[in-house]
Every structure is written in structure tokens, then in C-alpha cells.
Amino acid sequence: MQEFVLIMRHEDGSKVASPEQMQIWMKQTMEWIESIRKQNKFVSGTGLLFDDARVVKSNKLVTNGPFGDIKETIGGYVIVKATSVDEAVEFAKGCPVLLGEGNSMEVRKIANGDGVH
Amino acid sequence: MQQQELIPHLFRTEFRKIASVLCEFLGIERIEVAEDITSETFLQALETWSYKGIPENPTAWLYTVAKNKARNYMVRNKIFTKKVADEIRELNAKLEIDLSDKNIMDSQLQMLFAICHPSISTKAQVSLALRILCGFGIEEIATAFFTNKETINKRLFRAKEKLRLEKVDIAFPPESEVDKRLDTVLTTLYLLYNEGYYSESQDDVLREDLCAEAMRLTYQLLENERTDLPAVNALFALMSFQSSRFAARRKQAGEFILYHDQDETLWNHELIAKGTYYLNRASTGTRISKYHLEAAIAYWHTIKANSTEKWSNILKLYDHLLELEYSTLAALNRIYALSKVKGEANAIAEAEKLTLTNNHFYYTLLGELYRNVNTIKAKENFEKALALARTNTDKQTISRKLNVQ
């Protein structure tokens, strides 16, 4: 069993959704996570906020941002257990973020330091 | 982890409460900041609860987050404008954002008066009320108004700009002005209700939500003794009577089921009783508002069976309504009532005096009146109506009348 991180990418995070819409998204996300949890394949996950976001550059220059309105932003991630990348991809396909046009999911294997991967 | 069920519409319900309190706290010039902070609060809930589960007391969680965000905004803004430590200390003392039930109620009522300010158009008032006082999103408002998001955004932007320029107070109007200001508020609530009741939108849920919101806001006025006035009771009665027919008139194949074709067993008797109760409560004082008359007309419509008593009462009420405030639609409805009391020939004679030659309701009514008198004329009138009708709903309704000729 390997661990994969499923990264949610939003086309435009600045779009202001209605409270009703946000509640619907939340319900969908919870159901999605619950479906992974039921298979005992959910490890952890979280959303990422734009409040107080900072970028630290190579010269240690600190800037505000990223802001939601840049082309692609990361909205959150979940870590799952899967026997193969294909299984992880199946989990990713169920993420409600994909209902939003232009959004995408990135699936990356987590290096586990066992010398095999 | 315990899986908690979230109350339906919790975010929408809490949006309007938090937004109203923050608007009142930050002042009308920062109405957008209040909206943003409120939206961000729900975004944070979305990003947190989705993964970690719903907190034990979701409302308290939201209030704490909203308060902190508002506080941060205030502190940050003060730092940017004046880097004076004393000011921040002073500010901290003022930073108690009161999210108690009482302040939430008061803030919502004060916002209702601020939003229904005569300086902005009624359309803008309705949109702004939907946004701030009902917690609807721009897209939802656009769907309800059967228009696009840009139009609504522009309308809201201009309205907020105007409120800022006019320096509208978020406060309960002084005793001497309550009646006058309340007139505007009632007009807005009346329009908000009609927007839902007659909307072209195919979304039944959304349309009924709009009506429910208009009723909720009207009820809020009844809950405050300063605004628990006869006209408000009458408006609430009118809304209750109209809403009692929701299930029976729900659209089928994109078309409302008209009054005469409704299955009256689907009428909601609880709402009819509520309407009757509030109409009785409205019957005090000396002033008869148009809501009194419209509610009384709506009351008679809750009795499906035709009787001379029913229609002569409706006719009298329409006579009175037209004296109070002339409207084409009321004039046409009066003629329909007249036909029930004095026969089609009399009604046709009166209708033809109106010569509303660019109104499809006018020709639909004439077609209806001619139906049993002169089928050729009936057909002609329905055809004229069809040519003038703009919305699909109206076109379908008229086509059906033409077909059963």
C-alpha cells in the first residue's frame, strides 16, 4: 500500500460563491471523504486558506499572497492510501472540485523513504 | 468522528445575521467589507469542516470566526491609516461585536430600513435585500430576476454607492418618519414576494424560497411592536393567502396552473387560516392600505365556489383599490369580477373603453369575455394577445386558451 496526495487545483479561487452553494460543496466534500474513509483508505486532509497567505522568495523576500484571483490556486489536499496510482486516480475522480469548470486534481505519490520508490 | 447533520440553509440563514450585524457595526460605507468578511467566514467553514467534521456548535464557531475577521480588519485598517498605538487600544475597547439574538434581530430590522431607502430604485432595493437580508448569491438573484450576473452586479454596486453617498444611517427611523419609511419597506417586500410568485424562472424551489424570504422579513416587522402596524399585518395576510395556492399552481411543463384549473384540495388550509388571522389583526386603525384590499380580494379567492356574494365583494374591493391606486392589472381584474356580477356584455362594454391596445392581458381578458358570446371575436382577441405576449409562460397560457376555443 502506498500513500498518494490528491491536490485540488482551482481555476479561479476568487469567485464568490453563495452561502447556499458553499454549503452544498461542503456536503459533497464530506461525502467524498466519507466514501474513502469507509474503505479505510483516508489518511488526512485539509483545506488551505488565503487569509494571511505569504510567499517567501529565494532572496527571502516575503510578499503577501498568493491571492485567490491568480490563474491556478491550490484549494486543499487529501492524503489517501492506495495499492496503485490507478486506485488513487479513482479516488481523485470523485472529488467535487472537479464539478467546477477548469478545476483539476493532481495525484502525486508520496516518497516514503523505503528505498523502493 | 461523529458525523453531524448540518441544518439545511444554515449558511444562508447565518449569512444574513452576520452580514447585518457587521454592516451595522462597520457602517453603510463598509457594506462590501461586511459582505466579504461574512463570505470569508463560510469559506473558512467550508475549508475546515469538510475535512475535520462539523463542530459541536456550528453557529458559535461561525460567530467567533466572523468576529475575529472583523477585528483583524479593523486593527489592520487603523494601522494603515494611523500608526498610533493609543488608537489601537481605544479601538480594542470598541471592538465588541455583539452577536446576541437581540442585536441580530435589531440589526436586521435596521438594515431593512437602510436598504429600503427612497434614494435607490425599488429594483435595487429588492436585489440588495436578497443579497444582505436573505443571504442569496449573485447567481441566485440573477436566476430569480431572469437576467445575468453582470446586470445584478452593476445594480448592487450602484445601489451601495448611492447608500454611501447619501450617508444612509443604519438605524431605526425616528417615530415621526416610521410610517413614511415603512411604506417603502412594504413596497419592497411586496415586490420581493411578487418576484417569486410571478417569476419566469423555472426553478420552483427558488421561486418559493423568494416568497418565503419576503414573508420572513415581513414577519420580522410584526415581531417588533413599533412596526407591528395594520398595513404590515395586511401584507402578511396577503402573502399567506397567495402562498396557500403554491402546491396547486406549481408549474407543469413550464406553465402555471391557473386558478380555475387548480385542484383546491392542494390548497394549504393552515396558510389560509394564518391569512385570515392576520387580516383580522390588520382591521384596526383608520387607514386602509392597498394591502388590506388585496388581502381581502385574496381572501375571497380562497373560496373556490362561485357565488354572487363572492364576486360582488371582489368587485367592490377592486373599485376601492382603483380609487386608491390605479393600475392596469387591477382595472382588468375588476372587469373580470364585473363580468361575474353583471354579465359578459356589460363587462365587454367597459373593457372596450379601456383600449389598452398594447397589453396582452387586455386581449386575453377580452378573449375570455367573448368566449361564450362570439367565438370569432374571442379567437381574434386571443390571437392579438398571443402576438403581444413576451414571456414563454404567457404565450403558452394564451395558446392553450386559443386551442380550447
Coordinates of C-alpha atoms in Angstrom, one line a residue:
Chain A
M1 CA 0.0 0.0 0.0
Q2 CA 1.3 3.4 -1.0
E3 CA 0.3 6.9 0.0
F4 CA -0.8 9.5 -2.5
V5 CA -1.6 13.1 -2.1
L6 CA -4.6 14.4 -4.1
I7 CA -4.2 18.1 -4.7
M8 CA -7.2 20.2 -5.6
R9 CA -6.5 22.9 -8.1
H10 CA -8.9 25.7 -8.7
E11 CA -9.1 27.7 -11.9
D12 CA -10.2 30.8 -10.1
G13 CA -10.4 30.8 -6.3
S14 CA -11.7 34.3 -6.1
K15 CA -15.1 33.5 -7.4
V16 CA -17.5 34.4 -4.7
A17 CA -19.9 31.5 -4.2
S18 CA -23.2 32.0 -2.5
P19 CA -23.6 30.7 1.1
E20 CA -26.0 28.1 -0.2
Q21 CA -23.5 26.9 -2.8
M22 CA -20.7 26.7 -0.2
Q23 CA -22.9 24.5 2.0
I24 CA -23.6 22.2 -1.0
W25 CA -19.9 22.0 -1.7
M26 CA -19.1 21.2 1.9
K27 CA -21.7 18.4 1.9
Q28 CA -20.3 17.0 -1.3
T29 CA -16.7 17.1 0.0
M30 CA -17.7 15.4 3.3
E31 CA -19.5 12.7 1.4
W32 CA -16.5 12.2 -0.8
I33 CA -14.1 11.9 2.1
E34 CA -16.5 9.6 3.9
S35 CA -16.6 7.3 0.9
I36 CA -12.7 7.0 1.1
R37 CA -12.8 6.7 4.9
K38 CA -15.2 3.8 4.7
Q39 CA -12.6 1.8 2.7
N40 CA -10.1 2.7 5.4
K41 CA -8.0 4.5 2.8
F42 CA -8.2 8.0 4.1
V43 CA -5.1 9.3 5.8
S44 CA -5.6 13.1 6.3
G45 CA -6.5 16.2 4.5
T46 CA -7.2 19.9 4.9
G47 CA -8.4 23.0 3.1
L48 CA -6.0 25.9 2.6
L49 CA -6.9 29.4 3.3
F50 CA -5.9 32.6 1.6
D51 CA -6.1 34.6 4.8
D52 CA -2.6 35.8 5.8
A53 CA -1.1 33.9 2.9
R54 CA 2.6 34.7 2.2
V55 CA 5.1 33.9 -0.4
V56 CA 8.8 33.7 0.6
K57 CA 11.1 34.1 -2.4
S58 CA 14.7 32.9 -2.9
N59 CA 16.2 36.1 -1.6
K60 CA 14.0 35.7 1.5
L61 CA 11.8 38.4 0.3
V62 CA 8.3 38.0 1.8
T63 CA 5.3 39.1 -0.1
N64 CA 1.6 38.9 0.5
G65 CA -0.3 36.3 -1.5
P66 CA -1.0 34.2 -3.3
F67 CA -4.4 35.6 -3.7
G68 CA -7.4 33.7 -4.9
D69 CA -7.5 35.5 -8.2
I70 CA -4.4 34.1 -9.8
K71 CA -4.8 31.6 -12.6
E72 CA -4.4 28.5 -10.6
T73 CA -4.6 28.0 -6.8
I74 CA -4.4 25.1 -4.5
G75 CA -7.6 24.8 -2.5
G76 CA -6.6 21.9 -0.4
Y77 CA -5.4 18.3 -0.4
V78 CA -6.1 14.9 1.0
I79 CA -3.8 12.0 1.5
V80 CA -5.1 8.5 0.7
K81 CA -3.8 5.0 0.8
A82 CA -4.0 3.1 -2.5
T83 CA -2.5 0.0 -4.0
S84 CA -1.7 1.7 -7.3
V85 CA -1.8 5.1 -8.9
D86 CA -4.9 4.0 -10.7
E87 CA -6.8 3.5 -7.5
A88 CA -5.7 6.9 -6.3
V89 CA -6.9 8.4 -9.6
E90 CA -10.3 6.8 -9.0
F91 CA -10.5 8.5 -5.6
A92 CA -9.5 11.8 -7.2
K93 CA -12.2 11.4 -9.8
G94 CA -14.8 11.5 -7.1
C95 CA -13.7 14.9 -5.7
P96 CA -16.5 17.5 -6.1
V97 CA -13.8 20.2 -7.0
L98 CA -14.0 18.6 -10.5
L99 CA -17.6 19.8 -10.9
G100 CA -16.1 23.3 -11.3
E101 CA -15.1 24.0 -14.9
G102 CA -11.4 24.5 -15.3
N103 CA -10.6 22.9 -11.9
S104 CA -8.3 19.8 -11.8
M105 CA -6.9 17.3 -9.4
E106 CA -3.2 16.4 -9.2
V107 CA -2.3 12.9 -8.0
R108 CA 1.3 12.5 -6.6
K109 CA 2.9 9.6 -4.9
I110 CA 4.4 10.4 -1.5
A111 CA 8.0 9.4 -1.2
N112 CA 8.1 7.0 1.8
G113 CA 11.9 6.5 2.1
D114 CA 11.8 2.7 1.9
G115 CA 14.3 2.7 -0.9
V116 CA 11.8 1.2 -3.3
H117 CA 10.2 4.3 -4.5
Chain B
M1 CA -15.6 11.1 14.4
Q2 CA -19.2 11.8 15.0
Q3 CA -20.9 12.7 11.7
Q4 CA -23.2 15.6 12.4
E5 CA -26.0 16.6 10.1
L6 CA -26.0 20.3 9.0
I7 CA -29.2 22.3 9.2
P8 CA -30.4 23.0 5.6
H9 CA -29.7 26.6 4.6
L10 CA -27.6 27.1 7.7
F11 CA -25.1 29.2 5.8
R12 CA -27.7 31.3 4.1
T13 CA -29.5 31.9 7.4
E14 CA -26.3 32.8 9.2
F15 CA -25.1 34.9 6.3
R16 CA -27.9 37.4 6.7
K17 CA -27.5 37.5 10.5
I18 CA -23.7 38.1 10.4
A19 CA -23.8 40.4 7.5
S20 CA -26.5 42.6 9.1
V21 CA -24.6 42.8 12.4
L22 CA -21.4 43.6 10.7
C23 CA -23.0 46.2 8.4
E24 CA -24.5 47.9 11.5
F25 CA -21.1 47.7 13.2
L26 CA -18.9 48.9 10.3
G27 CA -21.4 51.4 8.9
I28 CA -23.0 51.7 5.5
E29 CA -19.8 52.9 3.8
R30 CA -18.2 49.5 4.5
I31 CA -21.2 47.3 3.4
E32 CA -18.9 45.5 1.0
V33 CA -16.3 44.7 3.7
A34 CA -19.2 43.3 5.8
E35 CA -20.2 41.1 2.9
D36 CA -16.6 39.9 2.2
I37 CA -15.9 39.1 5.9
T38 CA -19.1 37.1 6.0
S39 CA -18.4 35.2 2.8
E40 CA -14.8 34.5 4.0
T41 CA -16.3 33.1 7.3
F42 CA -18.2 30.5 5.3
L43 CA -15.2 29.8 3.1
Q44 CA -13.2 29.0 6.2
A45 CA -16.0 26.8 7.4
L46 CA -16.0 25.0 4.1
E47 CA -12.2 24.5 4.2
T48 CA -12.3 23.3 7.8
W49 CA -15.5 21.4 8.4
S50 CA -15.2 19.4 5.2
Y51 CA -12.2 17.6 6.5
K52 CA -12.5 17.9 10.2
G53 CA -16.2 17.5 10.6
I54 CA -18.9 19.9 11.7
P55 CA -18.1 21.5 15.1
E56 CA -20.4 20.8 18.0
N57 CA -21.9 24.3 17.9
P58 CA -21.6 25.4 14.3
T59 CA -23.2 28.8 14.8
A60 CA -20.9 29.7 17.7
W61 CA -17.9 28.6 15.5
L62 CA -19.1 30.9 12.7
Y63 CA -19.6 33.9 15.1
T64 CA -16.2 33.5 16.6
V65 CA -14.5 33.4 13.2
A66 CA -16.6 36.4 11.9
K67 CA -15.7 38.4 15.0
N68 CA -12.0 37.7 14.6
K69 CA -12.0 38.5 11.0
A70 CA -13.8 41.8 11.6
R71 CA -11.5 42.6 14.4
N72 CA -8.4 41.9 12.3
Y73 CA -9.9 44.1 9.5
M74 CA -10.4 47.0 11.9
V75 CA -6.9 46.7 13.5
R76 CA -5.2 46.4 10.2
N77 CA -7.0 49.3 8.7
K78 CA -6.2 51.5 11.7
I79 CA -2.6 50.5 11.4
F80 CA -2.5 51.5 7.8
T81 CA -4.2 54.8 8.3
K82 CA -2.6 55.9 11.6
K83 CA 0.2 54.1 13.2
V84 CA -0.8 55.2 16.7
A85 CA -0.8 52.7 19.4
D86 CA -3.3 54.6 21.5
E87 CA -5.8 54.5 18.8
I88 CA -5.5 50.7 18.6
R89 CA -6.0 50.5 22.3
E90 CA -9.0 52.7 22.1
L91 CA -10.3 50.6 19.2
N92 CA -9.9 47.4 21.1
A93 CA -12.4 48.8 23.6
K94 CA -14.9 49.4 20.8
L95 CA -14.4 46.1 19.1
E96 CA -17.1 44.2 20.9
I97 CA -19.2 42.8 18.1
D98 CA -22.5 41.9 19.5
L99 CA -23.9 38.7 18.0
S100 CA -26.6 38.2 20.6
D101 CA -30.1 37.2 19.4
K102 CA -31.4 40.7 20.3
N103 CA -28.8 42.5 18.4
I104 CA -29.1 40.2 15.4
M105 CA -32.9 41.0 15.3
D106 CA -32.3 44.7 15.7
S107 CA -29.5 44.9 13.1
Q108 CA -31.6 43.0 10.6
L109 CA -34.5 45.4 11.1
Q110 CA -32.3 48.4 10.9
M111 CA -30.7 47.1 7.7
L112 CA -34.1 46.5 6.2
F113 CA -34.9 50.2 6.7
A114 CA -31.5 51.3 5.4
I115 CA -31.7 49.1 2.3
C116 CA -35.3 50.2 1.5
H117 CA -34.1 53.8 1.4
P118 CA -36.1 56.0 -1.0
S119 CA -32.8 57.2 -2.6
I120 CA -32.4 53.9 -4.5
S121 CA -34.7 52.2 -7.1
T122 CA -37.1 49.6 -5.8
K123 CA -35.5 47.0 -8.1
A124 CA -32.1 47.7 -6.5
Q125 CA -33.7 47.5 -3.1
V126 CA -35.1 44.1 -3.8
S127 CA -31.8 42.9 -5.1
L128 CA -29.9 44.3 -2.1
A129 CA -32.4 42.8 0.3
L130 CA -31.9 39.4 -1.3
R131 CA -28.2 39.7 -1.0
I132 CA -27.8 41.1 2.5
L133 CA -31.0 40.3 4.3
C134 CA -31.6 36.9 2.7
G135 CA -28.1 35.7 2.0
F136 CA -28.6 34.9 -1.7
G137 CA -25.7 34.8 -4.1
I138 CA -25.4 36.9 -7.2
E139 CA -26.2 34.0 -9.5
E140 CA -29.3 33.1 -7.5
I141 CA -30.5 36.6 -7.7
A142 CA -29.8 36.7 -11.4
T143 CA -31.8 33.5 -11.9
A144 CA -34.7 34.8 -9.8
F145 CA -34.8 38.0 -11.9
F146 CA -34.3 36.1 -15.1
T147 CA -31.2 38.1 -16.0
N148 CA -27.5 37.7 -15.9
K149 CA -24.9 38.1 -13.2
E150 CA -23.3 41.3 -14.7
T151 CA -26.7 43.1 -14.5
I152 CA -27.1 42.2 -10.9
N153 CA -23.6 43.1 -10.0
K154 CA -23.9 46.5 -11.6
R155 CA -27.2 47.1 -9.9
L156 CA -25.9 46.2 -6.5
F157 CA -22.7 48.2 -7.0
R158 CA -24.7 51.4 -7.9
A159 CA -27.1 50.9 -5.0
K160 CA -24.3 50.6 -2.5
E161 CA -22.6 53.6 -4.0
K162 CA -25.7 55.6 -3.6
L163 CA -26.3 54.5 0.0
R164 CA -22.7 55.5 0.8
L165 CA -23.1 58.9 -0.9
E166 CA -26.4 59.6 0.9
K167 CA -24.7 58.5 4.2
V168 CA -27.8 56.5 5.0
D169 CA -28.0 55.6 8.7
I170 CA -28.3 52.0 9.7
A171 CA -30.8 52.9 12.4
F172 CA -34.4 52.6 13.2
P173 CA -36.1 55.7 11.7
P174 CA -37.4 58.3 14.2
E175 CA -41.0 57.8 15.3
S176 CA -42.2 60.7 13.1
E177 CA -40.8 59.0 10.0
V178 CA -41.7 55.4 10.6
D179 CA -45.0 55.5 8.6
K180 CA -43.4 57.1 5.6
R181 CA -40.3 54.9 5.6
L182 CA -42.4 51.8 6.3
D183 CA -44.3 52.5 3.1
T184 CA -41.1 52.0 1.1
V185 CA -40.2 48.9 3.1
L186 CA -43.6 47.3 2.4
T187 CA -43.4 48.1 -1.3
T188 CA -40.0 46.3 -1.5
L189 CA -41.3 43.3 0.4
Y190 CA -44.4 43.2 -1.8
L191 CA -42.2 43.3 -4.9
L192 CA -39.9 40.7 -3.5
Y193 CA -42.8 38.4 -2.9
N194 CA -44.2 39.0 -6.4
E195 CA -40.8 38.4 -7.9
G196 CA -41.1 34.9 -6.5
Y197 CA -44.7 34.4 -7.2
Y198 CA -44.8 35.5 -10.8
S199 CA -41.1 34.9 -11.8
E200 CA -40.4 33.5 -15.2
S201 CA -37.8 31.3 -13.6
Q202 CA -38.5 27.5 -14.0
D203 CA -36.9 26.9 -10.6
D204 CA -39.9 26.2 -8.3
V205 CA -37.7 25.8 -5.2
L206 CA -36.0 29.2 -5.8
R207 CA -39.3 30.9 -6.5
E208 CA -40.9 29.6 -3.4
D209 CA -37.8 30.5 -1.4
L210 CA -38.1 34.1 -2.5
C211 CA -41.7 34.2 -1.3
A212 CA -40.7 32.6 2.0
E213 CA -38.0 35.2 2.4
A214 CA -40.4 38.0 1.8
M215 CA -42.8 36.5 4.4
R216 CA -40.0 36.1 6.9
L217 CA -38.9 39.7 6.5
T218 CA -42.5 40.9 6.8
Y219 CA -42.9 38.7 9.9
Q220 CA -39.8 40.3 11.4
L221 CA -41.7 43.7 11.2
L222 CA -44.6 42.1 13.0
E223 CA -42.4 40.9 15.8
N224 CA -41.3 44.5 16.7
E225 CA -44.0 46.5 18.4
R226 CA -43.0 49.7 16.6
T227 CA -43.7 48.1 13.2
D228 CA -46.5 45.8 14.1
L229 CA -48.9 48.0 12.2
P230 CA -52.2 47.3 10.3
A231 CA -50.6 47.6 6.8
V232 CA -47.9 45.2 7.8
N233 CA -50.4 42.7 9.1
A234 CA -52.5 43.1 5.9
L235 CA -49.4 42.5 3.7
F236 CA -48.6 39.4 5.7
A237 CA -52.2 38.2 5.3
L238 CA -52.0 38.8 1.5
M239 CA -48.8 36.7 1.3
S240 CA -50.3 33.9 3.4
F241 CA -53.4 33.7 1.1
Q242 CA -51.3 33.7 -2.1
S243 CA -48.8 31.1 -0.7
S244 CA -51.7 28.8 0.2
R245 CA -52.0 28.0 -3.5
F246 CA -48.4 27.2 -4.1
A247 CA -48.7 23.5 -4.4
A248 CA -51.8 23.8 -6.5
R249 CA -50.4 26.2 -9.1
R250 CA -46.9 24.7 -9.4
K251 CA -45.7 24.8 -12.9
Q252 CA -46.4 21.9 -15.2
A253 CA -44.5 21.8 -18.5
G254 CA -43.3 25.4 -17.8
E255 CA -46.8 26.7 -17.2
F256 CA -48.5 27.8 -14.1
I257 CA -51.8 26.0 -13.3
L258 CA -54.4 28.8 -13.4
Y259 CA -56.7 29.5 -10.6
H260 CA -59.8 27.9 -12.2
D261 CA -58.0 24.7 -13.1
Q262 CA -56.4 24.2 -9.7
D263 CA -57.1 21.2 -7.5
E264 CA -58.3 23.0 -4.4
T265 CA -57.6 20.0 -2.2
L266 CA -54.0 21.1 -2.7
W267 CA -54.6 24.5 -1.1
N268 CA -52.8 24.9 2.2
H269 CA -55.5 25.5 4.8
E270 CA -53.0 26.3 7.5
L271 CA -51.8 29.3 5.5
I272 CA -55.4 30.3 4.7
A273 CA -56.2 30.3 8.4
K274 CA -53.0 32.3 9.0
G275 CA -54.1 34.8 6.4
T276 CA -57.5 35.2 8.0
Y277 CA -55.9 35.7 11.4
Y278 CA -53.6 38.5 10.2
L279 CA -56.3 40.1 8.1
N280 CA -58.4 40.4 11.3
R281 CA -55.4 41.8 13.1
A282 CA -55.0 44.3 10.3
S283 CA -58.5 45.6 10.7
T284 CA -57.8 48.3 13.2
G285 CA -56.9 52.0 12.7
T286 CA -58.4 54.3 10.2
R287 CA -56.2 53.9 7.2
I288 CA -57.0 51.2 4.6
S289 CA -53.9 50.3 2.6
K290 CA -53.8 48.6 -0.8
Y291 CA -52.6 45.5 1.1
H292 CA -55.8 45.5 3.1
L293 CA -57.8 45.5 -0.2
E294 CA -55.6 43.0 -2.0
A295 CA -55.6 40.7 1.0
A296 CA -59.4 40.9 1.2
I297 CA -59.6 40.0 -2.5
A298 CA -57.2 37.2 -2.0
Y299 CA -59.4 36.0 0.9
W300 CA -62.4 35.7 -1.3
H301 CA -60.3 33.7 -3.8
T302 CA -59.7 31.1 -1.1
I303 CA -63.4 30.2 -1.5
K304 CA -63.4 28.3 -4.8
A305 CA -67.2 28.1 -5.3
N306 CA -68.7 31.0 -7.3
S307 CA -71.4 33.0 -5.6
T308 CA -73.0 36.4 -6.1
E309 CA -71.7 37.3 -2.7
K310 CA -68.1 36.4 -3.6
W311 CA -67.9 38.3 -6.8
S312 CA -69.8 41.4 -5.7
N313 CA -67.5 41.7 -2.8
I314 CA -64.4 41.3 -5.0
L315 CA -65.9 43.9 -7.4
K316 CA -66.4 46.4 -4.6
L317 CA -62.8 45.8 -3.4
Y318 CA -61.4 46.4 -6.8
D319 CA -63.4 49.6 -7.1
H320 CA -61.9 50.7 -3.9
L321 CA -58.4 49.6 -4.9
L322 CA -58.5 51.5 -8.1
E323 CA -59.5 54.7 -6.3
L324 CA -56.6 54.2 -4.0
E325 CA -54.0 53.4 -6.6
Y326 CA -54.8 52.9 -10.3
S327 CA -53.1 50.0 -12.0
T328 CA -53.8 48.4 -15.4
L329 CA -53.8 44.9 -13.9
A330 CA -56.3 45.8 -11.2
A331 CA -58.5 47.5 -13.8
L332 CA -58.5 44.4 -15.9
N333 CA -59.2 42.1 -12.9
R334 CA -62.0 44.4 -11.9
I335 CA -63.6 43.9 -15.3
Y336 CA -63.4 40.1 -14.9
A337 CA -65.2 40.5 -11.5
L338 CA -67.7 42.7 -13.2
S339 CA -68.5 40.0 -15.8
K340 CA -69.2 37.6 -12.9
V341 CA -71.7 40.1 -11.3
K342 CA -73.3 41.9 -14.3
G343 CA -72.6 39.5 -17.1
E344 CA -70.3 39.4 -20.1
A345 CA -72.0 42.1 -22.2
N346 CA -71.6 44.8 -19.6
A347 CA -68.0 43.8 -18.9
I348 CA -67.2 43.8 -22.6
A349 CA -68.6 47.3 -23.0
E350 CA -66.5 48.5 -20.0
A351 CA -63.4 46.7 -21.2
E352 CA -63.5 48.2 -24.7
K353 CA -63.5 51.6 -23.1
L354 CA -60.0 50.9 -21.7
T355 CA -58.4 50.4 -25.2
L356 CA -55.2 49.0 -23.8
T357 CA -54.1 48.0 -27.3
N358 CA -50.5 47.1 -26.4
N359 CA -51.4 44.9 -23.5
H360 CA -51.7 41.1 -23.9
F361 CA -53.6 40.8 -20.6
Y362 CA -56.2 43.1 -22.1
Y363 CA -56.8 41.0 -25.2
T364 CA -56.7 37.8 -23.1
L365 CA -59.4 39.2 -20.9
L366 CA -61.5 40.2 -24.0
G367 CA -61.0 36.8 -25.5
E368 CA -62.2 35.3 -22.2
L369 CA -65.3 37.5 -22.1
Y370 CA -66.2 36.8 -25.7
R371 CA -65.8 33.1 -25.3
N372 CA -69.5 32.4 -24.8
V373 CA -70.7 35.4 -26.7
N374 CA -68.9 35.5 -30.0
T375 CA -66.3 32.8 -30.8
I376 CA -64.9 34.6 -33.8
K377 CA -64.2 37.7 -31.7
A378 CA -62.8 35.6 -28.9
K379 CA -60.4 34.0 -31.3
E380 CA -59.3 37.4 -32.8
N381 CA -58.6 38.7 -29.3
F382 CA -56.6 35.7 -28.2
E383 CA -54.6 36.0 -31.4
K384 CA -53.8 39.6 -30.7
A385 CA -52.9 38.7 -27.1
L386 CA -50.5 36.0 -28.4
A387 CA -48.8 38.4 -30.8
L388 CA -48.2 40.8 -27.9
A389 CA -47.1 38.3 -25.2
R390 CA -43.5 38.5 -24.4
T391 CA -42.8 35.6 -22.0
N392 CA -43.0 31.9 -22.8
T393 CA -45.3 31.3 -19.9
D394 CA -47.8 33.9 -21.2
K395 CA -47.5 32.6 -24.7
Q396 CA -48.2 29.0 -23.6
T397 CA -51.2 30.1 -21.5
I398 CA -52.7 32.0 -24.3
S399 CA -52.1 29.3 -26.9
R400 CA -53.9 26.9 -24.7
K401 CA -56.9 29.2 -24.5
L402 CA -56.9 29.5 -28.3
N403 CA -56.9 25.8 -28.7
V404 CA -59.8 25.1 -26.4
Q405 CA -61.9 27.6 -28.4

